[in-house]
Each structure stands twice: as C-alpha cells, then as structure tokens.
Short mmCIF file of C-alpha atoms in Angstrom, two decimals:
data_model
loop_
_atom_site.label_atom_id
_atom_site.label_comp_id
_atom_site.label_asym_id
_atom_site.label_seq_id
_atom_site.Cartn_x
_atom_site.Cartn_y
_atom_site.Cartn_z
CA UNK A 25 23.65 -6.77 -20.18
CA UNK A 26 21.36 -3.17 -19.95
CA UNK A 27 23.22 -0.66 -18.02
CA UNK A 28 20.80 -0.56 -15.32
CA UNK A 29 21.41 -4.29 -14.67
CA UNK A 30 25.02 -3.73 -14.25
CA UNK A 31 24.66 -0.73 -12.02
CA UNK A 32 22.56 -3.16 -9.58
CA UNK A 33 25.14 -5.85 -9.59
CA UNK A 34 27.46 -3.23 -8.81
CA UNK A 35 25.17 -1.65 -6.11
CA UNK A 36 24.78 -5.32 -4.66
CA UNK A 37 28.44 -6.16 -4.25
CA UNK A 38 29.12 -2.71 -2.60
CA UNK A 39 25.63 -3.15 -0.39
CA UNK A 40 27.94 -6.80 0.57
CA UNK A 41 31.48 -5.19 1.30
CA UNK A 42 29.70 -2.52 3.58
CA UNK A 43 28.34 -4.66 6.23
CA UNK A 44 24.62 -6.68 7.64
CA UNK A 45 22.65 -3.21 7.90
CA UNK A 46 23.71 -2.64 3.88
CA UNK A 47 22.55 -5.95 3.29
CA UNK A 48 19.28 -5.22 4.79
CA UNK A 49 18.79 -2.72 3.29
CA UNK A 50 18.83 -4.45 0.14
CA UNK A 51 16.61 -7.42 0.93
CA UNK A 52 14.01 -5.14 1.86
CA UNK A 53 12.51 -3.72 -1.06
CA UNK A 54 9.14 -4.11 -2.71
CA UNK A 55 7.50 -5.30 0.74
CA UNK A 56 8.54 -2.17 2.85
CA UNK A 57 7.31 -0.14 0.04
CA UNK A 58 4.05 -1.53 -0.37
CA UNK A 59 3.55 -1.18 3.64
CA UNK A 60 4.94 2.28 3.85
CA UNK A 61 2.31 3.33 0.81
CA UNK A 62 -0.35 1.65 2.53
CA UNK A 63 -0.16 4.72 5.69
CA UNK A 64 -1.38 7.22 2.63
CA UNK A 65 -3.27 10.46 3.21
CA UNK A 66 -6.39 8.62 3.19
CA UNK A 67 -5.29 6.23 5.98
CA UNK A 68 -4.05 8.74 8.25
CA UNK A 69 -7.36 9.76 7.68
CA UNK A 70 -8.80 6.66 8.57
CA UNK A 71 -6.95 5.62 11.73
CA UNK A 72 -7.42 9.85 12.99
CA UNK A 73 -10.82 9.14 13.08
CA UNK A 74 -10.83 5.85 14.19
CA UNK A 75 -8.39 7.01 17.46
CA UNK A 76 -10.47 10.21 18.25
CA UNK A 77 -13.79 8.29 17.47
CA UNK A 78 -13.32 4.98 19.76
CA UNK A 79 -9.87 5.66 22.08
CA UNK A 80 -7.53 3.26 22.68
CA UNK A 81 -9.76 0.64 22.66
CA UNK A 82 -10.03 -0.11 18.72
CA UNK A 83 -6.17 -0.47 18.59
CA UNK A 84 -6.54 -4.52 18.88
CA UNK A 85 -7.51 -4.13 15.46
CA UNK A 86 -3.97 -3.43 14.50
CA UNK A 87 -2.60 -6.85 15.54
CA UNK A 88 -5.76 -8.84 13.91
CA UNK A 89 -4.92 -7.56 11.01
CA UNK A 90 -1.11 -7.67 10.83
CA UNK A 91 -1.11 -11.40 10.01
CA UNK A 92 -3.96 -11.31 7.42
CA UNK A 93 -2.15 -8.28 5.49
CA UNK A 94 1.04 -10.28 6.00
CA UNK A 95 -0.06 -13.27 4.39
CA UNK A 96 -2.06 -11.87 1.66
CA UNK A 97 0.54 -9.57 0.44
CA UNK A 98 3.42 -12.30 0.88
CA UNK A 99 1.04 -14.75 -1.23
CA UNK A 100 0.89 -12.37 -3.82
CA UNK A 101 4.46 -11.08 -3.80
CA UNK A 102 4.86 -15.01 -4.49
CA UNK A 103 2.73 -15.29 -7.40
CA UNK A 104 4.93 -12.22 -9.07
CA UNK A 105 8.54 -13.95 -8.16
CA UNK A 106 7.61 -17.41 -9.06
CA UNK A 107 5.14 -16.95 -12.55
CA UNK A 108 7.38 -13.67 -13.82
CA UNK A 109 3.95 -12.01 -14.50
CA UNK A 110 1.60 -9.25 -11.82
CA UNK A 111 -1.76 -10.57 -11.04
CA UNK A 112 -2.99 -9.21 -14.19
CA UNK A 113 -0.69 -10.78 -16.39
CA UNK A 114 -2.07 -13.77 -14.56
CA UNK A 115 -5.24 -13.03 -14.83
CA UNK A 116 -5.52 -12.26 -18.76
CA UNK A 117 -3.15 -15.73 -19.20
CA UNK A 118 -5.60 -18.00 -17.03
CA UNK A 119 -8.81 -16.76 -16.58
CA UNK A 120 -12.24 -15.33 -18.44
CA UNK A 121 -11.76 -12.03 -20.20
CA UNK A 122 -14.65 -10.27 -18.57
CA UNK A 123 -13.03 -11.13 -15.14
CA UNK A 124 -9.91 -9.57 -15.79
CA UNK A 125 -11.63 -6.51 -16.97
CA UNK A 126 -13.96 -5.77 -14.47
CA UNK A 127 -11.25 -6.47 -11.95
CA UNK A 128 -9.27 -3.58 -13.79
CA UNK A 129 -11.53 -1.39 -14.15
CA UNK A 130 -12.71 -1.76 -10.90
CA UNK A 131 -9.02 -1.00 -9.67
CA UNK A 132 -7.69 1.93 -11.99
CA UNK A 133 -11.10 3.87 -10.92
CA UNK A 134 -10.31 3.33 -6.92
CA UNK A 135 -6.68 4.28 -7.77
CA UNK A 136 -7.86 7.40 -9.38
CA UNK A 137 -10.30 8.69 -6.92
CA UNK A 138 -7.27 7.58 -4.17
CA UNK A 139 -4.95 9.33 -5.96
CA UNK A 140 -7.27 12.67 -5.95
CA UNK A 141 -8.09 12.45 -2.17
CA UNK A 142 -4.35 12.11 -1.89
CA UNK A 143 -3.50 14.83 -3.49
CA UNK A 144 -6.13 16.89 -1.90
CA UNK A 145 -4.43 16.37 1.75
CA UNK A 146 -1.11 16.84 0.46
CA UNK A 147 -2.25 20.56 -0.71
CA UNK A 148 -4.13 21.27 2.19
CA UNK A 149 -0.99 20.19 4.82
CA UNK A 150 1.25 22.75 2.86
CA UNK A 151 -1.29 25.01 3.23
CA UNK A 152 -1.85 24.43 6.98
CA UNK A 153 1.93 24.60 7.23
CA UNK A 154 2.53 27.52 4.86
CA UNK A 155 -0.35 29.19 3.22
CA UNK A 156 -0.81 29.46 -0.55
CA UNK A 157 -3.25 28.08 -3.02
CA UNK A 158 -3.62 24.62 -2.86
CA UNK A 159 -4.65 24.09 -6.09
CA UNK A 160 -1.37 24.56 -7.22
CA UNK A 161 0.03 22.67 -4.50
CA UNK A 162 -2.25 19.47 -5.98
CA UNK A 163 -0.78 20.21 -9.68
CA UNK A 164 2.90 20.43 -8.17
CA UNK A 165 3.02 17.49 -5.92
CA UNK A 166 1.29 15.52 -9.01
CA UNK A 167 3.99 16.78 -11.72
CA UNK A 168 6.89 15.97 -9.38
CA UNK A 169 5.62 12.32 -8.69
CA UNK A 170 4.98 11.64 -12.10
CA UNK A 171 8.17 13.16 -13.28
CA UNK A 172 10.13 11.66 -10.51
CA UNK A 173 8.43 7.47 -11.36
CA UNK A 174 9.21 8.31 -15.73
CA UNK A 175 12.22 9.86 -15.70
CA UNK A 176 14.63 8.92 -12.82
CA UNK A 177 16.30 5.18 -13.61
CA UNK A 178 14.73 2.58 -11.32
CA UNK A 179 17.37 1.68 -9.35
CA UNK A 180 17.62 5.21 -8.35
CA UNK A 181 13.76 5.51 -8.21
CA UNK A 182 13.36 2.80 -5.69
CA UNK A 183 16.10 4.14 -3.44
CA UNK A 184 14.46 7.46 -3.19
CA UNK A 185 10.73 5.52 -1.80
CA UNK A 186 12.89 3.64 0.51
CA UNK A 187 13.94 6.88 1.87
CA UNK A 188 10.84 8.41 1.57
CA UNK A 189 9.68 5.71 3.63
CA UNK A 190 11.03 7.48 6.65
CA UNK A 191 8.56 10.04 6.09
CA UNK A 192 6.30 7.67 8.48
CA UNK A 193 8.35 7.98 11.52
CA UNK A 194 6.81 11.50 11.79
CA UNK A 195 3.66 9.87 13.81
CA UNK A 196 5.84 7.99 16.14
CA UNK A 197 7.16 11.45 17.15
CA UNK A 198 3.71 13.00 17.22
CA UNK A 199 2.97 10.18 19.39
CA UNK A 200 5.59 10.80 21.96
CA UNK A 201 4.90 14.38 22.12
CA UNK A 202 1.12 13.38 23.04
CA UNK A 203 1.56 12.31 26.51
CA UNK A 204 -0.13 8.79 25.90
CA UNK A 205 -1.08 7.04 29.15
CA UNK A 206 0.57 3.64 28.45
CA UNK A 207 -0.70 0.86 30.12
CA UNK A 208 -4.39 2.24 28.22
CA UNK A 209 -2.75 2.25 25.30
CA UNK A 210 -1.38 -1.13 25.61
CA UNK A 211 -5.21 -2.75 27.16
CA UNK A 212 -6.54 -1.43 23.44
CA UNK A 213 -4.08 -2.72 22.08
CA UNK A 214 -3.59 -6.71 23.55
CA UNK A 215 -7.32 -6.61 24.67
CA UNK A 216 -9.93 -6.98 22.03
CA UNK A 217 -12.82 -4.38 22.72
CA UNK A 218 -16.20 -4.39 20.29
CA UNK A 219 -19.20 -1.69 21.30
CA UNK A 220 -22.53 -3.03 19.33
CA UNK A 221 -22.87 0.08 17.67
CA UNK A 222 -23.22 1.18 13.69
CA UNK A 223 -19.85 3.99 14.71
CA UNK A 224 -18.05 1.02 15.98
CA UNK A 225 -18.66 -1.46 12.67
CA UNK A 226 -17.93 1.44 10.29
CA UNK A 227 -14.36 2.52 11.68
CA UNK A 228 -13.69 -1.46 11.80
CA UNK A 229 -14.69 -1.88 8.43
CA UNK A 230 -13.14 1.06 7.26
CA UNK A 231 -9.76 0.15 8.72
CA UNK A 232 -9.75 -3.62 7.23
CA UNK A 233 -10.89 -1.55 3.63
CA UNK A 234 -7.62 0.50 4.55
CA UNK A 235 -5.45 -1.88 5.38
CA UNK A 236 -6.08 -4.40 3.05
CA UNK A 237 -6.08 -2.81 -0.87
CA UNK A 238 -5.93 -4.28 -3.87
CA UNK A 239 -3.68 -1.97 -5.70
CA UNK A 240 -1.08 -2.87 -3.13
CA UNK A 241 -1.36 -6.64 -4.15
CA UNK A 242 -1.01 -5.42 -7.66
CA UNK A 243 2.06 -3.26 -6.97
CA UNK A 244 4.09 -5.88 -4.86
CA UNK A 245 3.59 -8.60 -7.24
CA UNK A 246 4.44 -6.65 -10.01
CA UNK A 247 7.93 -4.91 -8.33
CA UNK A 248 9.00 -8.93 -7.88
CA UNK A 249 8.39 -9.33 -11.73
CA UNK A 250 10.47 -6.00 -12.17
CA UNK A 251 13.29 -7.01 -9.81
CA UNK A 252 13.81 -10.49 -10.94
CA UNK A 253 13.90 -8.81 -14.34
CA UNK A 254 16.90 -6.49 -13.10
CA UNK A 255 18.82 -9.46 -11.88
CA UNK A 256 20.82 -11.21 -14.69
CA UNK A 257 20.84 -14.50 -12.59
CA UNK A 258 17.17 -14.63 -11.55
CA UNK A 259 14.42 -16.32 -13.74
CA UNK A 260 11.06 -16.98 -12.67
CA UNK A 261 10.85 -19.93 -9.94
CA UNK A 262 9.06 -21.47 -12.05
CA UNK A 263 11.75 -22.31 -14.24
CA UNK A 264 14.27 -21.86 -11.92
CA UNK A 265 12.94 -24.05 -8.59
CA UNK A 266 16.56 -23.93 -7.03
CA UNK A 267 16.28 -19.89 -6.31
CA UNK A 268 13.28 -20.86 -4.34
CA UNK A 269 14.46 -20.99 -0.81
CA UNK A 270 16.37 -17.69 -0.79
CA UNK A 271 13.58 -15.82 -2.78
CA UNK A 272 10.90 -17.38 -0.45
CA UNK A 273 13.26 -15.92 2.26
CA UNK A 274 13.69 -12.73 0.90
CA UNK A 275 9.96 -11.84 0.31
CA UNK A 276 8.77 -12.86 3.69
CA UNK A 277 11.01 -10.61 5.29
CA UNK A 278 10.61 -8.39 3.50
CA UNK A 279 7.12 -8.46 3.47
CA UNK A 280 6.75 -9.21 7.45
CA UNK A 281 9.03 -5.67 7.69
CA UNK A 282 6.53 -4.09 5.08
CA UNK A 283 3.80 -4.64 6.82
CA UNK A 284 5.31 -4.21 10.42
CA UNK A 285 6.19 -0.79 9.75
CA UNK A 286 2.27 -0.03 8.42
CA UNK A 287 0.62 -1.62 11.17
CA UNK A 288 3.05 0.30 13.56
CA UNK A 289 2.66 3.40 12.11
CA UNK A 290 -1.29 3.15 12.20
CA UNK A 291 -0.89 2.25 15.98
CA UNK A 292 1.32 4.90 16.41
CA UNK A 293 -1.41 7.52 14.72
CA UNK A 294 -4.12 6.18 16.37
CA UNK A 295 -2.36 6.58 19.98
CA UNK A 296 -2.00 10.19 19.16
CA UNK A 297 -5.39 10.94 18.49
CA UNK A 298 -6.60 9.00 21.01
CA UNK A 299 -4.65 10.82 24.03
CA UNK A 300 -5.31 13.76 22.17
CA UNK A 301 -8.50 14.42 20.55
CA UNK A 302 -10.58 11.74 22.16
CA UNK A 303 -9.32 12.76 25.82
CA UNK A 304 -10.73 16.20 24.85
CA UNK A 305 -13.67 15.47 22.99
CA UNK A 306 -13.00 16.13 19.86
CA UNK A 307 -14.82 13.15 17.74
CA UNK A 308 -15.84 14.97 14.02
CA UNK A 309 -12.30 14.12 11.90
CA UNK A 310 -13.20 13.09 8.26
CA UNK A 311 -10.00 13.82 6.93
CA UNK A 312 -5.78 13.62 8.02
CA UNK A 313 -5.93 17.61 7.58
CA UNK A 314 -9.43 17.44 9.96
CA UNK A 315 -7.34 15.66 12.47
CA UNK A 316 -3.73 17.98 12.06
CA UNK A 317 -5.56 21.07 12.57
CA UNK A 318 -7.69 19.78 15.39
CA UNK A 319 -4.23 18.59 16.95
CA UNK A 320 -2.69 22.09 17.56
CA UNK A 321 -4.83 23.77 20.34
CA UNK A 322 -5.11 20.31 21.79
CA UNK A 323 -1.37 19.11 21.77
CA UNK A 324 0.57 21.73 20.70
CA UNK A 325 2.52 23.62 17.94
CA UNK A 326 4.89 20.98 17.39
CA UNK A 327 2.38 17.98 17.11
CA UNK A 328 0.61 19.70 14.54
CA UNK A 329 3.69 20.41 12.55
CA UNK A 330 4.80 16.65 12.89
CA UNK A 331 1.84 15.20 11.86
CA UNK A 332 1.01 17.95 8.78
CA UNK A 333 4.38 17.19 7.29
CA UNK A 334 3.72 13.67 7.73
CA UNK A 335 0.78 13.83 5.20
CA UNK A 336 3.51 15.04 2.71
CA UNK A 337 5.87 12.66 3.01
CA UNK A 338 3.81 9.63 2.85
CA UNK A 339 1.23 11.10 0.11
CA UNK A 340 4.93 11.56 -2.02
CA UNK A 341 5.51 7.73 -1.23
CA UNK A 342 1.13 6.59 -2.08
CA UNK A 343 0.58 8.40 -5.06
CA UNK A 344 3.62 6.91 -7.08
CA UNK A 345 2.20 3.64 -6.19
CA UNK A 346 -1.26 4.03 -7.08
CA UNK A 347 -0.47 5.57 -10.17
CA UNK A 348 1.94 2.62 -11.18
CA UNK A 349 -0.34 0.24 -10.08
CA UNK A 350 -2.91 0.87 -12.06
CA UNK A 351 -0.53 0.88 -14.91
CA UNK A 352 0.50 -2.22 -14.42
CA UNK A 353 -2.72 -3.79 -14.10
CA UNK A 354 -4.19 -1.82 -17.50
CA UNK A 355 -0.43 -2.39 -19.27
CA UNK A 356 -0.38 -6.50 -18.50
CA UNK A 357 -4.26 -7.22 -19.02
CA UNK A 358 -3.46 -5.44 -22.44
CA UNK A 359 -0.59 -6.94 -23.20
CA UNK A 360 1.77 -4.20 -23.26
CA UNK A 361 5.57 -2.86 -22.44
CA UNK A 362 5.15 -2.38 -18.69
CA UNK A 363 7.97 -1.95 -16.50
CA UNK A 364 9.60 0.88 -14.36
CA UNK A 365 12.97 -0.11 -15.97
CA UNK A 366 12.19 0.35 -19.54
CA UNK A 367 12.53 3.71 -20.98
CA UNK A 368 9.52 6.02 -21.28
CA UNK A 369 10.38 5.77 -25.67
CA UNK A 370 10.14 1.68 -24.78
CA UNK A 371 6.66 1.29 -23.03
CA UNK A 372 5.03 5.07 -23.91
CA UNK A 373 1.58 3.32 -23.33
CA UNK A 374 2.54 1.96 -20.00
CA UNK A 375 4.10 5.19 -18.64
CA UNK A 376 1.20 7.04 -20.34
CA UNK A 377 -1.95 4.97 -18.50
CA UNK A 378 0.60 6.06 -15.59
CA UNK A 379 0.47 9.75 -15.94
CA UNK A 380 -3.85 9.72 -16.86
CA UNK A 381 -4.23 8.20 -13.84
CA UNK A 382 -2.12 10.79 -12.14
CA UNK A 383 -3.74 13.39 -14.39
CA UNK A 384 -7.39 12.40 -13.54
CA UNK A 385 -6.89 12.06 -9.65
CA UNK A 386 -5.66 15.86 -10.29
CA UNK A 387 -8.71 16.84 -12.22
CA UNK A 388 -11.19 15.45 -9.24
CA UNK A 389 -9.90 18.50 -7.59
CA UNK A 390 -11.17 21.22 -9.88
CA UNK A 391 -14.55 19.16 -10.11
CA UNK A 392 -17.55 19.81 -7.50
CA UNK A 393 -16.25 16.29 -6.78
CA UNK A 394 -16.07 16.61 -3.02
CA UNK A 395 -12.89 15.20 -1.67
CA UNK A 396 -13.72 13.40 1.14
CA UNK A 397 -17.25 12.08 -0.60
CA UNK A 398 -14.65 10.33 -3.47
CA UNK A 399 -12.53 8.96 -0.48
CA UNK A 400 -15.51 7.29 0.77
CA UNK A 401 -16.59 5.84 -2.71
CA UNK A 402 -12.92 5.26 -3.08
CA UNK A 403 -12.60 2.53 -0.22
CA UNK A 404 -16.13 1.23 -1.39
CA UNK A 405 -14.66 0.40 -4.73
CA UNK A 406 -11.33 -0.47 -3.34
CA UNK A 407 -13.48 -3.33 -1.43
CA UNK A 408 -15.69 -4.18 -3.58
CA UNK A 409 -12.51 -4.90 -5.87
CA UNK A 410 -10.62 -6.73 -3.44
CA UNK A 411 -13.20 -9.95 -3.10
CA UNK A 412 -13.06 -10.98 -6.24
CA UNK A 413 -9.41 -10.18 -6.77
CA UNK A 414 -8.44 -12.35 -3.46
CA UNK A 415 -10.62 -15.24 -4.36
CA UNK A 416 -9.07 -15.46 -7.84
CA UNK A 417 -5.66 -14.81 -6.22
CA UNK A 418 -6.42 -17.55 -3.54
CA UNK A 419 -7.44 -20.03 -6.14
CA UNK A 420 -4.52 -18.73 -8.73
CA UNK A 421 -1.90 -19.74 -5.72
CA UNK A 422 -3.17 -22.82 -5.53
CA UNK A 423 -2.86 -24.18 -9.25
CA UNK A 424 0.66 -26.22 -10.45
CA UNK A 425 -0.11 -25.62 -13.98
CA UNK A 426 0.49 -21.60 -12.56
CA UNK A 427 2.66 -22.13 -9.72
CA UNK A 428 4.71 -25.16 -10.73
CA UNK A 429 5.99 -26.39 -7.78
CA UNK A 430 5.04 -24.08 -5.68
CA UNK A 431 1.57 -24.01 -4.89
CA UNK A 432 0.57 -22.02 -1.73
CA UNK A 433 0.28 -24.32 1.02
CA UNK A 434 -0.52 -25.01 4.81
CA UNK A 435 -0.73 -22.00 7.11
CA UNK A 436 0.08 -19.21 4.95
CA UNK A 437 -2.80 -20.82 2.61
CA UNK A 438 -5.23 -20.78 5.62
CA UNK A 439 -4.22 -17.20 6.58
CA UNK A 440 -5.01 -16.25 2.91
CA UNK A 441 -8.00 -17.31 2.90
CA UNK A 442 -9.16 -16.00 6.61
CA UNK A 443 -7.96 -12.56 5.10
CA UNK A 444 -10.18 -13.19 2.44
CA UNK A 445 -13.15 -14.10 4.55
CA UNK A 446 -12.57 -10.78 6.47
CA UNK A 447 -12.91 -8.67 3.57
CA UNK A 448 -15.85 -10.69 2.14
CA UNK A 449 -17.63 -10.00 5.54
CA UNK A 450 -16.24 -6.09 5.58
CA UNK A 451 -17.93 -5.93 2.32
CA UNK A 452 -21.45 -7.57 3.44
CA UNK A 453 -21.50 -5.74 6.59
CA UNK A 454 -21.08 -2.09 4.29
CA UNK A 455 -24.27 -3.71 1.89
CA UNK A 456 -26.06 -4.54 5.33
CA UNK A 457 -25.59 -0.66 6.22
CA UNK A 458 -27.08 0.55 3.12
CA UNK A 459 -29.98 -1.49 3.25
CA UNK A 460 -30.79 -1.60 6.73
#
C-alpha cells in the first residue's frame, strides 16, 4: 500500500470520528471542484457583462441551466468511476483515432488560450488592488499553480482547492453590499425574460458556452479515475457492481453541490452588476477587471475590493484545472502515466504537457495576442469542442460493452441529451451570427 493511500484511509477514519460536517466534507470532492473552477476569470467576465448588459432579467438563465450542467457533468463523473479511464482514455479505447484527436486538440488549445485570459485578470486585479507590473504578476500566479498541482502530494493538493473554493463567496458579499432590490431580482430570476435582439442571443449563448465546458467534463471524470485509484477498496464499477449504489450516491451529491455553488455564485455576480452598473448605465464590461473597476465609483470602495480579490481566488482554483485537464486528455489519448498521485519522476510527460500548457497560456501575454480577443476565440473553441465531445459522451454512456451494467438511463439520459441539444443550438446560433 503507497503512502499516500494510507494517509487517505487515515484522513477518512478521522473525517468519521469528527462528526456529519467532516463527513461532508469528504464526499464532496471532485464535483465541488469542477463547479467552483467553472466561476473562472473569464466567467466573472461573462456573467459582469451579462448583469450590466440585460439587468435582472437574464438571471432565469441560471436555473435553466443548473439541471443541464448537473446532468452532464454527473454523466460524465459516471463514465470516470465506473470504466476507471477519463473520457479520453475512453475515447482512444472505443472510438476512431482521428476523433479522439481532433477532440484533443480542440480542447488543450481552448485550455491554453483560457488559461492566458486567466492569467491576464489575475494580474490586472493585483494591480487594481496594489499596483505593480502585471507581467510579473501573470509569471508568478502561473509558477505558483504549477508548482503547487507537481509538487504538493494529492491528498494535500485537493484539500487546498477545496479551500480555495471559498474564494467564491467573495461575490455573495459584493452582492450584499450592492443594495439589490429583491423582489426584481427574484422576477429575473423565476420569470423567464427573452428581448429579440442580437445583445440578448450573444450574452445567452455566451453564458451556456460558460457554463457548460468541456475541460470540466474532462477534469471530473478523470479526478473519479484518480480517487478510486487512492482507495485500496475501490475498483472500477465495472468490475466491482456492488460499490455502485454508494458511488452513484456520492457523485450526485457531490456533483448537485458542485454545480449549486457555480450557478449560485454566477447569480450572485450577476445581481451585483445588475443593481450596480446597469441601474447606472454602465453597459461596456468585456472583462471581470472592466466590471471591478467600473464597480468602485458606482458601489463603493469595498465592493470593488471584494470583487477584485475574488478574481484571484477563483483564477488560483481555474487555472490548476485547465492546465490538468488538458493533461489528462493529451496523457490518456497517448497512452501515458497520468495521474496527480504519481510522482513528477513517475509520469514526467504527464506533468510536463501540464506545465506547456501553463507555460503557453503565459506566453499569450507577451504576444500582441489581445486578451480579451483570445477569450472570445477561447469560448468559440471551447463550443465548438463540446458538441462533438457530448454526443460521443452521450452515446459512450449508453454502451454495456463500456458501461457494463450501468448504462445511463431514464431521466438523467434525457437531461443529457437536452444539454446536448442546447449547446448544439448555442453553437448554430454563433455560425448564424457570422454569416448573417
């Protein structure tokens, strides 16, 4: 037994002795960090612009897509516990070569533009907050994520993004401090509002591109393959059918929390820049830093602060998980050592694809690569990626001879594929844009 194994079956008998909110604590896992990364820089960005563009009335958006994210991210959280492989490993086992390639391809580019944008914000909050050169901002905050993912052991590692996690609670306080007028708020939110407009149709397709990402199905599905790895007594349900039930248990909630906490957070941003920079007219916000430093004469010293520092805290939690994501999906269609819990001297290629990804996202930066431009191209890949990937997913879920006996079925099935619908259509209306 590896060292790191018996340091989490010591860590789970303590987590038992020390009460239910321990316990929690270690059922959620994967899920909550897949949510929590999906509120990046970018994101914020995202829902700033899509509160001070439209109000209150595009936050019914938030609840349509709660149950499609749900269900696609549970499905392939699924695939990972019961098959023992990511969707790549999948992918390279079961289907055409040029598929799987394209698909990565497709994803490590997103992931590296993503991870340049993130950067990018990150720099320019400290600077808001601090001064300085953000150049070197982007090249510290990029050597301490990749040094923190490498070298700090995995059980240790994921406690730290759990943590980091709470970064995100920064925009509930923003939003508290922003004077919302409630029962608005809640009529966006519980009644569905659509303007026939071209600003209306891009925020909406910008926020399903935000909220639903491939590299976060490729990061879930791959931390269940890591944690049942970790775990002595779990095997893939393939092979192991009776750990079914509690796995199955443990994913959804974890998952449903996951996902939860994103779609609450977005609400929570978009709120703020609704009762803020929509009340007072102010509609131009391309970027998280666009909408921080447009916050301060509006709401206040102390909004601004709040909602700067949250860039920082959840760009620390995104950028980890783009970079490993597209290491996973480059280490498995290539049939390497991949795994958080390895040693870097185990799976050098693995943690190396890891640290060029990082290393490119840094070099957009000092490129006349403009930031917010590769953000844009960014969620245009990052769609145009997710299609095919959710199709193949869909249709991956559904096989025995890769499921076993536990083929997605019934309603979480049907979700899955609505989910996939909606990005399919996201993806035509953006082509119907460009042409029209």
């Amino acid at each position: 037994m590896t060292d790191v194994s018996s340091e989490i079956e010591r860590e789970q008998s303590n987590t038992v002795a020390k009460g239910p909110f321990q316990r929690f604590l270690r059922i959620i896992g994967p899920g909550l960090i897949t949510g929590a990364s999906d509120d990046d820089p970018s994101g914020i960005g995202t829902y700033s612009q899509a509160g001070a563009q439209l109000g209150f009335n595009i936050g019914w958006t938030m609840l349509f897509t709660f149950p499609l994210m749900a269900a696609i991210q549970e499905i392939a959280a699924r695939i990972g516990r019961t098959t023992g492989k990511g969707i790549s490993g999948n992918l390279s086992r079961y289907y055409p070569a040029p598929l799987l390639y394209l698909v990565v391809v497709l994803l490590f580019s997103a992931n590296v533009i993503n991870i340049g944008a993130d950067l990018s914000a990150m720099a320019d909050a400290l600077n808001l907050l601090i001064g300085g050169p953000s150049s070197v901002y982007v090249l510290g905050f990029a050597l301490v994520s990749v040094a923190a993912i490498v070298f700090l052991k995995y059980s240790r590692y994921v406690k730290i993004l759990k943590w980091t996690t709470l970064s995100l609670f920064a925009y509930v306080v923003a939003m508290f401090a922003a004077n919302v007028p409630w029962g608005e708020a809640a009529n966006g939110v519980l009644i569905p509002h659509i303007e026939w407009n071209g600003t209306f149709f891009t925020t909406l397709l910008a926020i399903l591109g935000t909220t639903i990402s491939p590299y976060l199905f490729f990061w879930q599905a791959s931390q269940e393959v890591e944690e049942e790895k970790l775990d002595p007594s779990a095997k893939p349900l393939k092979w192991a059918p009776w750990q079914a039930r509690k796995a199955f248990g443990r994913i959804r909630a974890d998952t449903l929390v996951g996902m939860a906490l994103s779609n609450l957070i977005a609400i929570a941003i978009i709120f703020t820049t609704a009762a803020t920079l929509n009340k007072a007219g102010v509609t131009d916000i391309s970027s998280s830093t666009d909408a921080a430093k447009a916050l301060e004469p509006v709401a206040g010293k102390f909004a601004f602060i709040i909602f700067a520092a949250g860039i920082i805290g959840t760009g620390l939690l995104a950028v980890p998980v783009l970079a490993g994501s597209a290491a996973f999906a480059v280490g498995e269609a290539l049939h390497w050592k991949v795994g958080l819990a390895r040693e870097p001297k185990e799976a050098v290629a693995f943690y190396g694809t890891l640290a060029m990804a990082a290393a490119l996202g840094t070099g957009i930066m000092f490129t006349p690569i403009d930031p917010i431009k590769a953000l844009y191209w960014s969620a245009v890949i990052n769609g145009i990626c997710a299609v095919p990937v959710m199709v193949v997913m869909m249709l991956m879920a559904g096989r025995a001879d890769i499921m076993g006996d536990f083929p997605i079925r019934g309603w979480l099935r049907s979700l899955g594929w609505l989910s996939t619908v909606a990005m399919t259509l996201c993806v035509v209306g953006l082509a119907a844009q460009w042409l029209l």
